[in-house]
PDB file of C-alpha atoms and ligand atoms in Angstrom:
ATOM      1  CA  MET B 818      18.993  -6.146  13.517  1.00  0.00           C
ATOM      2  CA  LYS B 819      19.724  -5.747   9.902  1.00  0.00           C
ATOM      3  CA  VAL B 820      17.104  -5.036   7.043  1.00  0.00           C
ATOM      4  CA  ILE B 821      16.717  -7.161   3.990  1.00  0.00           C
ATOM      5  CA  CYS B 822      14.368  -6.876   1.075  1.00  0.00           C
ATOM      6  CA  THR B 823      12.821  -8.279  -2.189  1.00  0.00           C
ATOM      7  CA  GLU B 824      13.980  -6.738  -5.671  1.00  0.00           C
ATOM      8  CA  LYS B 825      10.551  -4.619  -5.321  1.00  0.00           C
ATOM      9  CA  SER B 826      11.243  -3.104  -2.204  1.00  0.00           C
ATOM     10  CA  GLN B 827      14.872  -1.824  -2.112  1.00  0.00           C
ATOM     11  CA  LEU B 828      13.757   1.919  -1.917  1.00  0.00           C
ATOM     12  CA  LEU B 829      11.658   1.444   1.125  1.00  0.00           C
ATOM     13  CA  ALA B 830      13.937  -1.036   2.527  1.00  0.00           C
ATOM     14  CA  THR B 831      17.050   1.433   2.519  1.00  0.00           C
ATOM     15  CA  ASN B 832      14.879   4.312   3.899  1.00  0.00           C
ATOM     16  CA  LEU B 833      13.801   1.565   6.974  1.00  0.00           C
ATOM     17  CA  ALA B 834      17.314   0.773   7.229  1.00  0.00           C
ATOM     18  CA  ARG B 835      18.703   4.666   7.841  1.00  0.00           C
ATOM     19  CA  ALA B 836      15.470   5.084  10.028  1.00  0.00           C
ATOM     20  CA  LEU B 837      16.394   2.045  12.295  1.00  0.00           C
ATOM     21  CA  LYS B 838      20.425   3.134  12.231  1.00  0.00           C
ATOM     22  CA  THR B 839      21.134  -0.266  10.533  1.00  0.00           C
ATOM     23  CA  SER B 840      22.407  -1.627   7.393  1.00  0.00           C
ATOM     24  CA  VAL B 841      20.514  -3.673   4.477  1.00  0.00           C
ATOM     25  CA  VAL B 842      21.924  -7.071   3.606  1.00  0.00           C
ATOM     26  CA  GLU B 843      22.690  -7.342   0.086  1.00  0.00           C
ATOM     27  CA  VAL B 844      20.962  -9.994  -1.757  1.00  0.00           C
ATOM     28  CA  LYS B 845      22.007 -11.501  -5.365  1.00  0.00           C
ATOM     29  CA  TYR B 846      18.605 -12.135  -7.355  1.00  0.00           C
ATOM     30  CA  SER B 847      18.865 -14.573 -10.331  1.00  0.00           C
ATOM     31  CA  CYS B 848      16.606 -16.606 -12.418  1.00  0.00           C
ATOM     32  CA  PHE B 849      17.248 -20.666 -13.932  1.00  0.00           C
ATOM     33  CA  PRO B 850      16.929 -20.613 -17.802  1.00  0.00           C
ATOM     34  CA  ASP B 851      13.700 -22.328 -17.180  1.00  0.00           C
ATOM     35  CA  GLY B 852      12.490 -19.318 -15.523  1.00  0.00           C
ATOM     36  CA  GLU B 853      12.612 -20.381 -11.677  1.00  0.00           C
ATOM     37  CA  GLN B 854      14.034 -17.871  -9.308  1.00  0.00           C
ATOM     38  CA  TYR B 855      17.246 -18.033  -7.323  1.00  0.00           C
ATOM     39  CA  LEU B 856      18.630 -16.132  -4.796  1.00  0.00           C
ATOM     40  CA  ILE B 857      21.625 -15.830  -2.227  1.00  0.00           C
ATOM     41  CA  THR B 858      22.099 -13.552   0.766  1.00  0.00           C
ATOM     42  CA  GLY B 859      24.805 -11.782   2.398  1.00  0.00           C
ATOM     43  CA  GLU B 860      25.575 -12.515   6.033  1.00  0.00           C
ATOM     44  CA  LEU B 861      22.836 -12.191   7.938  1.00  0.00           C
ATOM     45  CA  ASP B 862      22.273 -10.632  11.570  1.00  0.00           C
ATOM     46  CA  ASP B 863      20.606 -12.372  14.753  1.00  0.00           C
ATOM     47  CA  GLU B 864      17.461 -10.532  13.955  1.00  0.00           C
ATOM     48  CA  THR B 865      16.280  -9.316  10.358  1.00  0.00           C
ATOM     49  CA  VAL B 866      13.289  -7.205   9.071  1.00  0.00           C
ATOM     50  CA  ILE B 867      12.445  -8.692   5.748  1.00  0.00           C
ATOM     51  CA  VAL B 868      10.684  -6.083   3.802  1.00  0.00           C
ATOM     52  CA  GLY B 869       9.042  -7.424   0.692  1.00  0.00           C
ATOM     53  CA  SER B 870       6.126  -5.907  -1.327  1.00  0.00           C
ATOM     54  CA  VAL B 871       3.636  -8.620  -2.945  1.00  0.00           C
ATOM     55  CA  VAL B 872       3.070  -6.615  -6.332  1.00  0.00           C
ATOM     56  CA  ASP B 873       2.831  -9.651  -8.571  1.00  0.00           C
ATOM     57  CA  ASN B 874       3.229 -13.308  -8.734  1.00  0.00           C
ATOM     58  CA  ASP B 875       7.020 -12.825  -9.007  1.00  0.00           C
ATOM     59  CA  ALA B 876       7.586 -11.147  -6.288  1.00  0.00           C
ATOM     60  CA  LEU B 877       5.455 -13.222  -3.846  1.00  0.00           C
ATOM     61  CA  VAL B 878       7.530 -16.304  -5.028  1.00  0.00           C
ATOM     62  CA  GLN B 879      10.754 -13.940  -4.443  1.00  0.00           C
ATOM     63  CA  LEU B 880       9.526 -13.096  -0.780  1.00  0.00           C
ATOM     64  CA  ILE B 881       8.839 -16.960  -0.107  1.00  0.00           C
ATOM     65  CA  LEU B 882      12.418 -17.733  -1.237  1.00  0.00           C
ATOM     66  CA  LEU B 883      13.971 -14.840   1.058  1.00  0.00           C
ATOM     67  CA  ILE B 884      11.844 -15.951   4.132  1.00  0.00           C
ATOM     68  CA  ASP B 885      13.330 -19.307   3.670  1.00  0.00           C
ATOM     69  CA  ALA B 886      16.945 -18.265   3.045  1.00  0.00           C
ATOM     70  CA  CYS B 887      16.728 -16.246   6.390  1.00  0.00           C
ATOM     71  CA  GLU B 888      16.070 -19.113   8.488  1.00  0.00           C
ATOM     72  CA  GLY B 889      18.077 -19.321  11.746  1.00  0.00           C
ATOM     73  CA  SER B 890      17.746 -15.199  12.567  1.00  0.00           C
ATOM     74  CA  ASP B 891      14.491 -13.919  14.290  1.00  0.00           C
ATOM     75  CA  ASN B 892      12.754 -12.417  11.353  1.00  0.00           C
ATOM     76  CA  ARG B 893      10.055  -9.745  11.330  1.00  0.00           C
ATOM     77  CA  LEU B 894       8.209  -9.389   8.114  1.00  0.00           C
ATOM     78  CA  VAL B 895       7.232  -5.881   6.716  1.00  0.00           C
ATOM     79  CA  LEU B 896       4.305  -6.819   3.908  1.00  0.00           C
ATOM     80  CA  PRO B 897       4.306  -2.772   2.521  1.00  0.00           C
ATOM     81  CA  TYR B 898       1.529  -4.147  -0.233  1.00  0.00           C
ATOM     82  CA  MET B 899       0.026  -7.297  -0.065  1.00  0.00           C
ATOM     83  CA  ALA B 900      -1.684  -8.346  -3.375  1.00  0.00           C
ATOM     84  CA  TYR B 901      -4.626 -10.827  -3.231  1.00  0.00           C
ATOM     85  CA  ALA B 902      -5.787  -9.099  -0.277  1.00  0.00           C
ATOM     86  CA  ARG B 903      -9.128  -7.997  -1.840  1.00  0.00           C
ATOM     87  CA  GLN B 904     -10.129 -11.637  -2.268  1.00  0.00           C
ATOM     88  CA  ASP B 905     -10.357 -11.576   1.240  1.00  0.00           C
ATOM     89  CA  LYS B 906     -13.647 -13.996   1.135  1.00  0.00           C
ATOM     90  CA  ARG B 907     -15.338 -16.425  -0.891  1.00  0.00           C
ATOM     91  CA  PHE B 908     -17.637 -14.085  -2.835  1.00  0.00           C
ATOM     92  CA  LEU B 909     -19.072 -17.075  -5.182  1.00  0.00           C
ATOM     93  CA  PRO B 910     -19.015 -20.716  -4.420  1.00  0.00           C
ATOM     94  CA  GLY B 911     -15.522 -22.212  -5.536  1.00  0.00           C
ATOM     95  CA  GLU B 912     -13.526 -19.155  -5.165  1.00  0.00           C
ATOM     96  CA  PRO B 913     -10.091 -19.416  -2.869  1.00  0.00           C
ATOM     97  CA  ILE B 914      -9.820 -16.984  -0.137  1.00  0.00           C
ATOM     98  CA  SER B 915      -6.827 -15.866  -1.691  1.00  0.00           C
ATOM     99  CA  ALA B 916      -5.715 -13.539   0.810  1.00  0.00           C
ATOM    100  CA  ARG B 917      -6.067 -16.334   3.812  1.00  0.00           C
ATOM    101  CA  ALA B 918      -3.551 -18.657   1.274  1.00  0.00           C
ATOM    102  CA  VAL B 919      -0.974 -15.905   0.640  1.00  0.00           C
ATOM    103  CA  ALA B 920      -1.012 -14.923   4.594  1.00  0.00           C
ATOM    104  CA  GLN B 921      -0.686 -18.440   5.602  1.00  0.00           C
ATOM    105  CA  VAL B 922       2.228 -19.310   2.999  1.00  0.00           C
ATOM    106  CA  LEU B 923       3.879 -16.064   4.478  1.00  0.00           C
ATOM    107  CA  SER B 924       3.763 -16.763   7.893  1.00  0.00           C
ATOM    108  CA  ARG B 925       5.708 -19.389   7.991  1.00  0.00           C
ATOM    109  CA  GLY B 926       9.325 -18.643   9.050  1.00  0.00           C
ATOM    110  CA  VAL B 927       8.806 -15.165  10.537  1.00  0.00           C
ATOM    111  CA  SER B 928       7.721 -14.240  14.288  1.00  0.00           C
ATOM    112  CA  GLU B 929       5.725 -11.262  13.231  1.00  0.00           C
ATOM    113  CA  ILE B 930       3.936  -9.356  10.650  1.00  0.00           C
ATOM    114  CA  ILE B 931       3.378  -5.529   9.830  1.00  0.00           C
ATOM    115  CA  THR B 932       1.221  -4.495   6.969  1.00  0.00           C
ATOM    116  CA  VAL B 933       0.589  -1.129   5.653  1.00  0.00           C
ATOM    117  CA  ASP B 934      -3.181  -0.010   4.751  1.00  0.00           C
ATOM    118  CA  ILE B 935      -3.949  -3.604   4.170  1.00  0.00           C
ATOM    119  CA  HIS B 936      -6.967  -3.363   1.763  1.00  0.00           C
ATOM    120  CA  GLU B 937      -9.320  -5.265   4.731  1.00  0.00           C
ATOM    121  CA  LYS B 938      -8.279  -5.345   8.362  1.00  0.00           C
ATOM    122  CA  GLY B 939     -10.319  -8.658   8.243  1.00  0.00           C
ATOM    123  CA  VAL B 940      -6.877 -10.127   6.431  1.00  0.00           C
ATOM    124  CA  LEU B 941      -4.856  -9.980   9.601  1.00  0.00           C
ATOM    125  CA  LYS B 942      -6.329 -12.573  11.084  1.00  0.00           C
ATOM    126  CA  TYR B 943      -5.138 -15.241   8.551  1.00  0.00           C
ATOM    127  CA  PHE B 944      -1.836 -15.020   9.301  1.00  0.00           C
ATOM    128  CA  GLY B 945      -0.426 -17.452  11.601  1.00  0.00           C
ATOM    129  CA  LYS B 946       1.504 -14.935  13.571  1.00  0.00           C
ATOM    130  CA  PRO B 947       0.825 -11.743  15.578  1.00  0.00           C
ATOM    131  CA  ALA B 948       0.197  -9.189  12.661  1.00  0.00           C
ATOM    132  CA  ARG B 949      -0.615  -5.397  13.050  1.00  0.00           C
ATOM    133  CA  ASN B 950      -1.498  -2.801  10.112  1.00  0.00           C
ATOM    134  CA  ILE B 951      -0.167   0.794  10.171  1.00  0.00           C
ATOM    135  CA  SER B 952      -1.911   3.208   7.802  1.00  0.00           C
ATOM    136  CA  LEU B 953      -0.005   6.397   6.049  1.00  0.00           C
ATOM    137  CA  ALA B 954      -3.376   8.325   5.818  1.00  0.00           C
ATOM    138  CA  ARG B 955      -1.770  11.052   8.050  1.00  0.00           C
ATOM    139  CA  ASP B 956       1.480  11.112   6.427  1.00  0.00           C
ATOM    140  CA  ILE B 957      -0.876  11.799   2.917  1.00  0.00           C
ATOM    141  CA  GLY B 958      -2.630  14.537   5.074  1.00  0.00           C
ATOM    142  CA  SER B 959       1.134  16.185   5.654  1.00  0.00           C
ATOM    143  CA  TYR B 960       1.992  15.937   2.162  1.00  0.00           C
ATOM    144  CA  ILE B 961      -1.095  17.534   1.260  1.00  0.00           C
ATOM    145  CA  LYS B 962      -0.729  20.287   3.444  1.00  0.00           C
ATOM    146  CA  SER B 963       2.401  21.303   1.645  1.00  0.00           C
ATOM    147  CA  LEU B 964       0.770  21.827  -1.211  1.00  0.00           C
ATOM    148  CA  HIS B 965      -0.619  24.985   0.138  1.00  0.00           C
ATOM    149  CA  LEU B 966      -3.997  24.460  -1.294  1.00  0.00           C
ATOM    150  CA  SER B 967      -6.995  26.775  -0.075  1.00  0.00           C
ATOM    151  CA  ASN B 968      -9.868  25.123   1.518  1.00  0.00           C
ATOM    152  CA  PRO B 969      -9.326  21.306  -0.392  1.00  0.00           C
ATOM    153  CA  LEU B 970     -12.251  18.966  -0.393  1.00  0.00           C
ATOM    154  CA  ILE B 971     -10.914  15.683   0.638  1.00  0.00           C
ATOM    155  CA  LEU B 972     -13.094  12.740  -1.259  1.00  0.00           C
ATOM    156  CA  ALA B 973     -13.381   9.228  -0.863  1.00  0.00           C
ATOM    157  CA  PRO B 974     -14.763   7.119  -3.992  1.00  0.00           C
ATOM    158  CA  ASP B 975     -16.919   5.114  -1.687  1.00  0.00           C
ATOM    159  CA  GLU B 976     -18.256   5.255   2.107  1.00  0.00           C
ATOM    160  CA  GLY B 977     -15.590   2.201   2.816  1.00  0.00           C
ATOM    161  CA  ALA B 978     -12.661   4.649   2.208  1.00  0.00           C
ATOM    162  CA  LEU B 979     -14.733   7.416   4.195  1.00  0.00           C
ATOM    163  CA  THR B 980     -12.406   6.569   7.739  1.00  0.00           C
ATOM    164  CA  PHE B 981      -9.449   6.615   5.705  1.00  0.00           C
ATOM    165  CA  ALA B 982     -10.203   9.804   4.129  1.00  0.00           C
ATOM    166  CA  GLY B 983     -11.191  11.424   7.398  1.00  0.00           C
ATOM    167  CA  HIS B 984      -7.636  10.583   8.832  1.00  0.00           C
ATOM    168  CA  VAL B 985      -6.123  12.390   5.666  1.00  0.00           C
ATOM    169  CA  ALA B 986      -8.504  15.318   6.360  1.00  0.00           C
ATOM    170  CA  SER B 987      -7.536  15.607   9.897  1.00  0.00           C
ATOM    171  CA  ALA B 988      -3.917  16.804   9.059  1.00  0.00           C
ATOM    172  CA  GLY B 989      -5.631  19.836   7.790  1.00  0.00           C
ATOM    173  CA  GLY B 990      -9.022  20.197   9.270  1.00  0.00           C
ATOM    174  CA  TRP B 991     -10.583  20.043   6.042  1.00  0.00           C
ATOM    175  CA  GLU B 992     -14.056  19.145   4.656  1.00  0.00           C
ATOM    176  CA  VAL B 993     -14.032  15.452   3.858  1.00  0.00           C
ATOM    177  CA  ASP B 994     -17.214  13.591   1.843  1.00  0.00           C
ATOM    178  CA  HIS B 995     -17.489  10.728  -0.229  1.00  0.00           C
ATOM    179  CA  LEU B 996     -18.837   9.387  -3.427  1.00  0.00           C
ATOM    180  CA  GLU B 997     -21.143   5.873  -3.988  1.00  0.00           C
ATOM    181  CA  LYS B 998     -18.959   3.596  -6.327  1.00  0.00           C
ATOM    182  CA  THR B 999     -20.640   0.286  -7.724  1.00  0.00           C
ATOM    183  CA  ARG B1000     -17.777  -1.584  -9.389  1.00  0.00           C
ATOM    184  CA  LEU B1001     -19.306  -2.914 -12.638  1.00  0.00           C
ATOM    185  CA  SER B1002     -15.769  -5.485 -13.712  1.00  0.00           C
ATOM    186  CA  GLY B1003     -12.202  -5.402 -12.969  1.00  0.00           C
ATOM    187  CA  VAL B1004     -11.867  -2.062 -15.095  1.00  0.00           C
ATOM    188  CA  GLU B1005     -15.101  -0.267 -14.722  1.00  0.00           C
ATOM    189  CA  VAL B1006     -17.066   1.201 -12.362  1.00  0.00           C
ATOM    190  CA  LYS B1007     -20.430   3.398 -11.894  1.00  0.00           C
ATOM    191  CA  MET B1008     -20.472   6.624  -9.838  1.00  0.00           C
ATOM    192  CA  ALA B1009     -23.993   7.430  -8.247  1.00  0.00           C
ATOM    193  CA  PRO B1010     -24.614  11.097  -9.311  1.00  0.00           C
ATOM    194  CA  LYS B1011     -23.885  13.328  -6.288  1.00  0.00           C
ATOM    195  CA  GLN B1012     -23.790  17.183  -5.684  1.00  0.00           C
ATOM    196  CA  LEU B1013     -20.698  17.943  -3.916  1.00  0.00           C
ATOM    197  CA  CYS B1014     -19.542  21.200  -2.623  1.00  0.00           C
ATOM    198  CA  ALA B1015     -16.551  21.153  -5.170  1.00  0.00           C
ATOM    199  CA  ALA B1016     -17.510  24.362  -7.594  1.00  0.00           C
ATOM    200  CA  SER B1017     -14.190  26.712  -8.199  1.00  0.00           C
ATOM    201  CA  ARG B1018     -12.171  24.345  -5.209  1.00  0.00           C
ATOM    202  CA  SER B1019      -9.465  21.878  -5.369  1.00  0.00           C
ATOM    203  CA  VAL B1020     -10.540  18.518  -4.551  1.00  0.00           C
ATOM    204  CA  VAL B1021      -8.412  15.502  -3.675  1.00  0.00           C
ATOM    205  CA  ILE B1022      -9.537  12.063  -4.103  1.00  0.00           C
ATOM    206  CA  VAL B1023      -7.984   9.558  -1.485  1.00  0.00           C
ATOM    207  CA  ASP B1024      -8.068   5.742  -1.735  1.00  0.00           C
ATOM    208  CA  ASP B1025      -6.016   2.877  -0.088  1.00  0.00           C
ATOM    209  CA  ILE B1026      -5.084   1.826  -3.774  1.00  0.00           C
ATOM    210  CA  ILE B1027      -4.898   2.950  -7.418  1.00  0.00           C
ATOM    211  CA  SER B1028      -5.045  -0.072  -9.761  1.00  0.00           C
ATOM    212  CA  THR B1029      -6.432   0.615 -13.348  1.00  0.00           C
ATOM    213  CA  GLY B1030      -7.183   4.079 -12.305  1.00  0.00           C
ATOM    214  CA  GLY B1031     -10.857   3.642 -13.371  1.00  0.00           C
ATOM    215  CA  THR B1032     -12.410   4.792  -9.659  1.00  0.00           C
ATOM    216  CA  ILE B1033     -10.352   8.000  -9.822  1.00  0.00           C
ATOM    217  CA  ALA B1034     -10.848   8.952 -13.414  1.00  0.00           C
ATOM    218  CA  THR B1035     -14.511   8.531 -12.995  1.00  0.00           C
ATOM    219  CA  ALA B1036     -14.602  10.624 -10.062  1.00  0.00           C
ATOM    220  CA  SER B1037     -12.308  13.183 -11.450  1.00  0.00           C
ATOM    221  CA  GLY B1038     -14.955  13.425 -14.542  1.00  0.00           C
ATOM    222  CA  MET B1039     -17.892  14.200 -12.379  1.00  0.00           C
ATOM    223  CA  LEU B1040     -16.099  16.616  -9.992  1.00  0.00           C
ATOM    224  CA  TYR B1041     -14.885  18.775 -13.427  1.00  0.00           C
ATOM    225  CA  GLN B1042     -18.704  18.552 -14.625  1.00  0.00           C
ATOM    226  CA  GLN B1043     -19.620  20.210 -10.876  1.00  0.00           C
ATOM    227  CA  GLY B1044     -17.085  22.885 -11.668  1.00  0.00           C
ATOM    228  CA  ALA B1045     -13.963  21.815  -9.556  1.00  0.00           C
ATOM    229  CA  LYS B1046     -10.756  23.960 -10.088  1.00  0.00           C
ATOM    230  CA  ASP B1047      -8.323  21.004  -9.962  1.00  0.00           C
ATOM    231  CA  VAL B1048      -8.441  17.446  -8.909  1.00  0.00           C
ATOM    232  CA  PHE B1049      -5.608  15.850  -7.273  1.00  0.00           C
ATOM    233  CA  ALA B1050      -5.365  12.311  -6.474  1.00  0.00           C
ATOM    234  CA  ALA B1051      -3.432  10.406  -3.566  1.00  0.00           C
ATOM    235  CA  CYS B1052      -3.281   6.640  -2.354  1.00  0.00           C
ATOM    236  CA  VAL B1053      -0.941   4.658  -0.499  1.00  0.00           C
ATOM    237  CA  HIS B1054      -0.571   1.618  -2.834  1.00  0.00           C
ATOM    238  CA  GLY B1055       0.033   3.074  -6.631  1.00  0.00           C
ATOM    239  CA  VAL B1056      -0.320  -0.539  -8.389  1.00  0.00           C
ATOM    240  CA  LEU B1057      -1.055   1.663 -11.562  1.00  0.00           C
ATOM    241  CA  THR B1058      -1.887  -1.180 -13.696  1.00  0.00           C
ATOM    242  CA  GLY B1059      -2.760  -1.203 -17.684  1.00  0.00           C
ATOM    243  CA  GLY B1060      -1.712   2.571 -18.693  1.00  0.00           C
ATOM    244  CA  ALA B1061      -3.490   3.934 -15.222  1.00  0.00           C
ATOM    245  CA  TYR B1062      -1.151   6.805 -14.768  1.00  0.00           C
ATOM    246  CA  VAL B1063      -1.718   8.210 -18.310  1.00  0.00           C
ATOM    247  CA  HIS B1064      -5.697   7.177 -17.885  1.00  0.00           C
ATOM    248  CA  LEU B1065      -5.331   9.632 -14.961  1.00  0.00           C
ATOM    249  CA  MET B1066      -3.554  12.429 -16.757  1.00  0.00           C
ATOM    250  CA  THR B1067      -6.159  12.498 -19.497  1.00  0.00           C
ATOM    251  CA  ALA B1068      -8.675  12.305 -17.088  1.00  0.00           C
ATOM    252  CA  GLY B1069      -7.373  15.866 -15.782  1.00  0.00           C
ATOM    253  CA  ILE B1070      -5.870  14.704 -12.900  1.00  0.00           C
ATOM    254  CA  ARG B1071      -3.130  17.672 -11.755  1.00  0.00           C
ATOM    255  CA  GLU B1072      -1.015  15.520  -9.380  1.00  0.00           C
ATOM    256  CA  LEU B1073      -0.879  11.911  -8.382  1.00  0.00           C
ATOM    257  CA  VAL B1074       1.047  10.932  -5.107  1.00  0.00           C
ATOM    258  CA  CYS B1075       1.578   7.646  -3.848  1.00  0.00           C
ATOM    259  CA  CYS B1076       3.767   5.920  -1.231  1.00  0.00           C
ATOM    260  CA  ASP B1077       6.650   3.607  -1.574  1.00  0.00           C
ATOM    261  CA  THR B1078       4.886   0.564  -0.787  1.00  0.00           C
ATOM    262  CA  ILE B1079       4.824   0.258  -4.219  1.00  0.00           C
ATOM    263  CA  GLU B1080       7.929   1.671  -5.557  1.00  0.00           C
ATOM    264  CA  CYS B1081       7.189   3.822  -8.549  1.00  0.00           C
ATOM    265  CA  GLY B1082       7.944   7.316 -10.210  1.00  0.00           C
ATOM    266  CA  ASN B1083       5.063   8.860  -7.963  1.00  0.00           C
ATOM    267  CA  SER B1084       6.264   7.547  -4.516  1.00  0.00           C
ATOM    268  CA  ARG B1085       6.725  10.832  -2.959  1.00  0.00           C
ATOM    269  CA  ILE B1086       5.768   9.412   0.431  1.00  0.00           C
ATOM    270  CA  SER B1087       7.476   6.755   2.457  1.00  0.00           C
ATOM    271  CA  ALA B1088       6.316   4.291   4.732  1.00  0.00           C
ATOM    272  CA  ALA B1089       9.882   4.033   6.393  1.00  0.00           C
ATOM    273  CA  GLY B1090       9.225   6.526   9.254  1.00  0.00           C
ATOM    274  CA  GLN B1091       6.041   4.833  10.433  1.00  0.00           C
ATOM    275  CA  ILE B1092       7.329   0.881   9.914  1.00  0.00           C
ATOM    276  CA  ALA B1093      10.509   2.283  12.214  1.00  0.00           C
ATOM    277  CA  ARG B1094       8.456   3.603  14.776  1.00  0.00           C
ATOM    278  CA  THR B1095       6.262   0.481  15.051  1.00  0.00           C
ATOM    279  CA  ILE B1096       9.307  -1.511  15.349  1.00  0.00           C
ATOM    280  CA  LYS B1097      11.089   0.444  17.776  1.00  0.00           C
ATOM    281  CA  ASN B1098       8.167   0.825  19.866  1.00  0.00           C
ATOM    282  CA  ALA B1099       7.397  -3.339  20.042  1.00  0.00           C
ATOM    283  CA  ASP B1100      11.006  -3.695  20.557  1.00  0.00           C
ATOM    284  CA  SER B1101      11.055  -1.161  23.534  1.00  0.00           C
ATOM    285  CA  LYS B1102       7.786  -3.055  25.001  1.00  0.00           C
ATOM    286  CA  GLU B1103       9.685  -6.751  24.821  1.00  0.00           C
ATOM    287  CA  GLN B1104      12.750  -4.882  26.971  1.00  0.00           C
TER     288      GLN B1104
HETATM  289  C1  LIG G1219     -11.204  -0.779  -4.007  1.00  0.00           C
HETATM  290  O1  LIG G1219     -12.198  -1.402  -2.943  1.00  0.00           O
HETATM  291  C2  LIG G1219     -10.032   0.041  -3.431  1.00  0.00           C
HETATM  292  O2  LIG G1219     -10.201   0.648  -2.412  1.00  0.00           O
HETATM  293  C3  LIG G1219      -9.820   1.105  -4.783  1.00  0.00           C
HETATM  294  O3  LIG G1219     -10.995   1.791  -4.683  1.00  0.00           O
HETATM  295  C4  LIG G1219      -9.739   0.234  -6.015  1.00  0.00           C
HETATM  296  O4  LIG G1219      -8.644  -0.938  -6.060  1.00  0.00           O
HETATM  297  C5  LIG G1219      -9.241   1.156  -7.354  1.00  0.00           C
HETATM  298  O5  LIG G1219      -9.134   0.150  -8.441  1.00  0.00           O
HETATM  299  P1  LIG G1219      -9.042   0.793  -9.982  1.00  0.00           P
HETATM  300  O6  LIG G1219      -7.885   2.055  -9.773  1.00  0.00           O
HETATM  301  O7  LIG G1219      -8.922  -0.052 -10.921  1.00  0.00           O
HETATM  302  O8  LIG G1219     -10.436   1.826 -10.140  1.00  0.00           O
END
């Protein structure tokens, strides 16, 4: 078995290969003068773990090309982050089910898909192959433990994220609560006022995705107004679009921690261990 990856998942793929005690196949990526992507892989094995985060449209195309280049091997696809997963249904007539469209394209040429904290588990049914999701909530909990905060409050920005926040909180037996978020637009959210037990406490806001940072910044403002001592933010997928990091720091976030499903300067938690365990367990069950 060998690991291979797109340009956006080099760190995670390397860590995963170490955890699986194998190597990463080198790939040369380039572009034609008209912008079309090109790639060529090194020597493949009979079994390949393809790691490719779909962080943008270019990453999606590169992943489609990489899967095609791996034809002839038994391919498992690790999709650490899946853009378009938030459009998992038709909200208005005439819209695409983008998650379904992307899932179907990526299923061709692979035998199995592993996703990481996919925004909506219902998306798994759109893949044409067996698909499973793993969660890094407990890994985030372990990281928070290493900060040695005294009696922190773990906070989900909306009810939908409460189960995730609960798993984070279980790492330290901490208290967990949630806010009520209404999305006004792609960049604007409204939080219903809620009295929290935040006074003089450290609060860690946890979410699956931080995109513009609007959700966390709004929540942080509310928490400081209620006398929070300091506010931390943790997520799996640090999309951090449009100046999000600066926005969060300006909003008083003491530290932002993300996982390496999207590789950035704040990727302090690796998904590699859990992905490797999932692959090893599946292989031992097959034998
Ligand atoms: C939405 O349901 C997600 O779980 C996140 O809360 C959302 O993507 C965060 O977006 P932003 O950082 O732009 O507020």
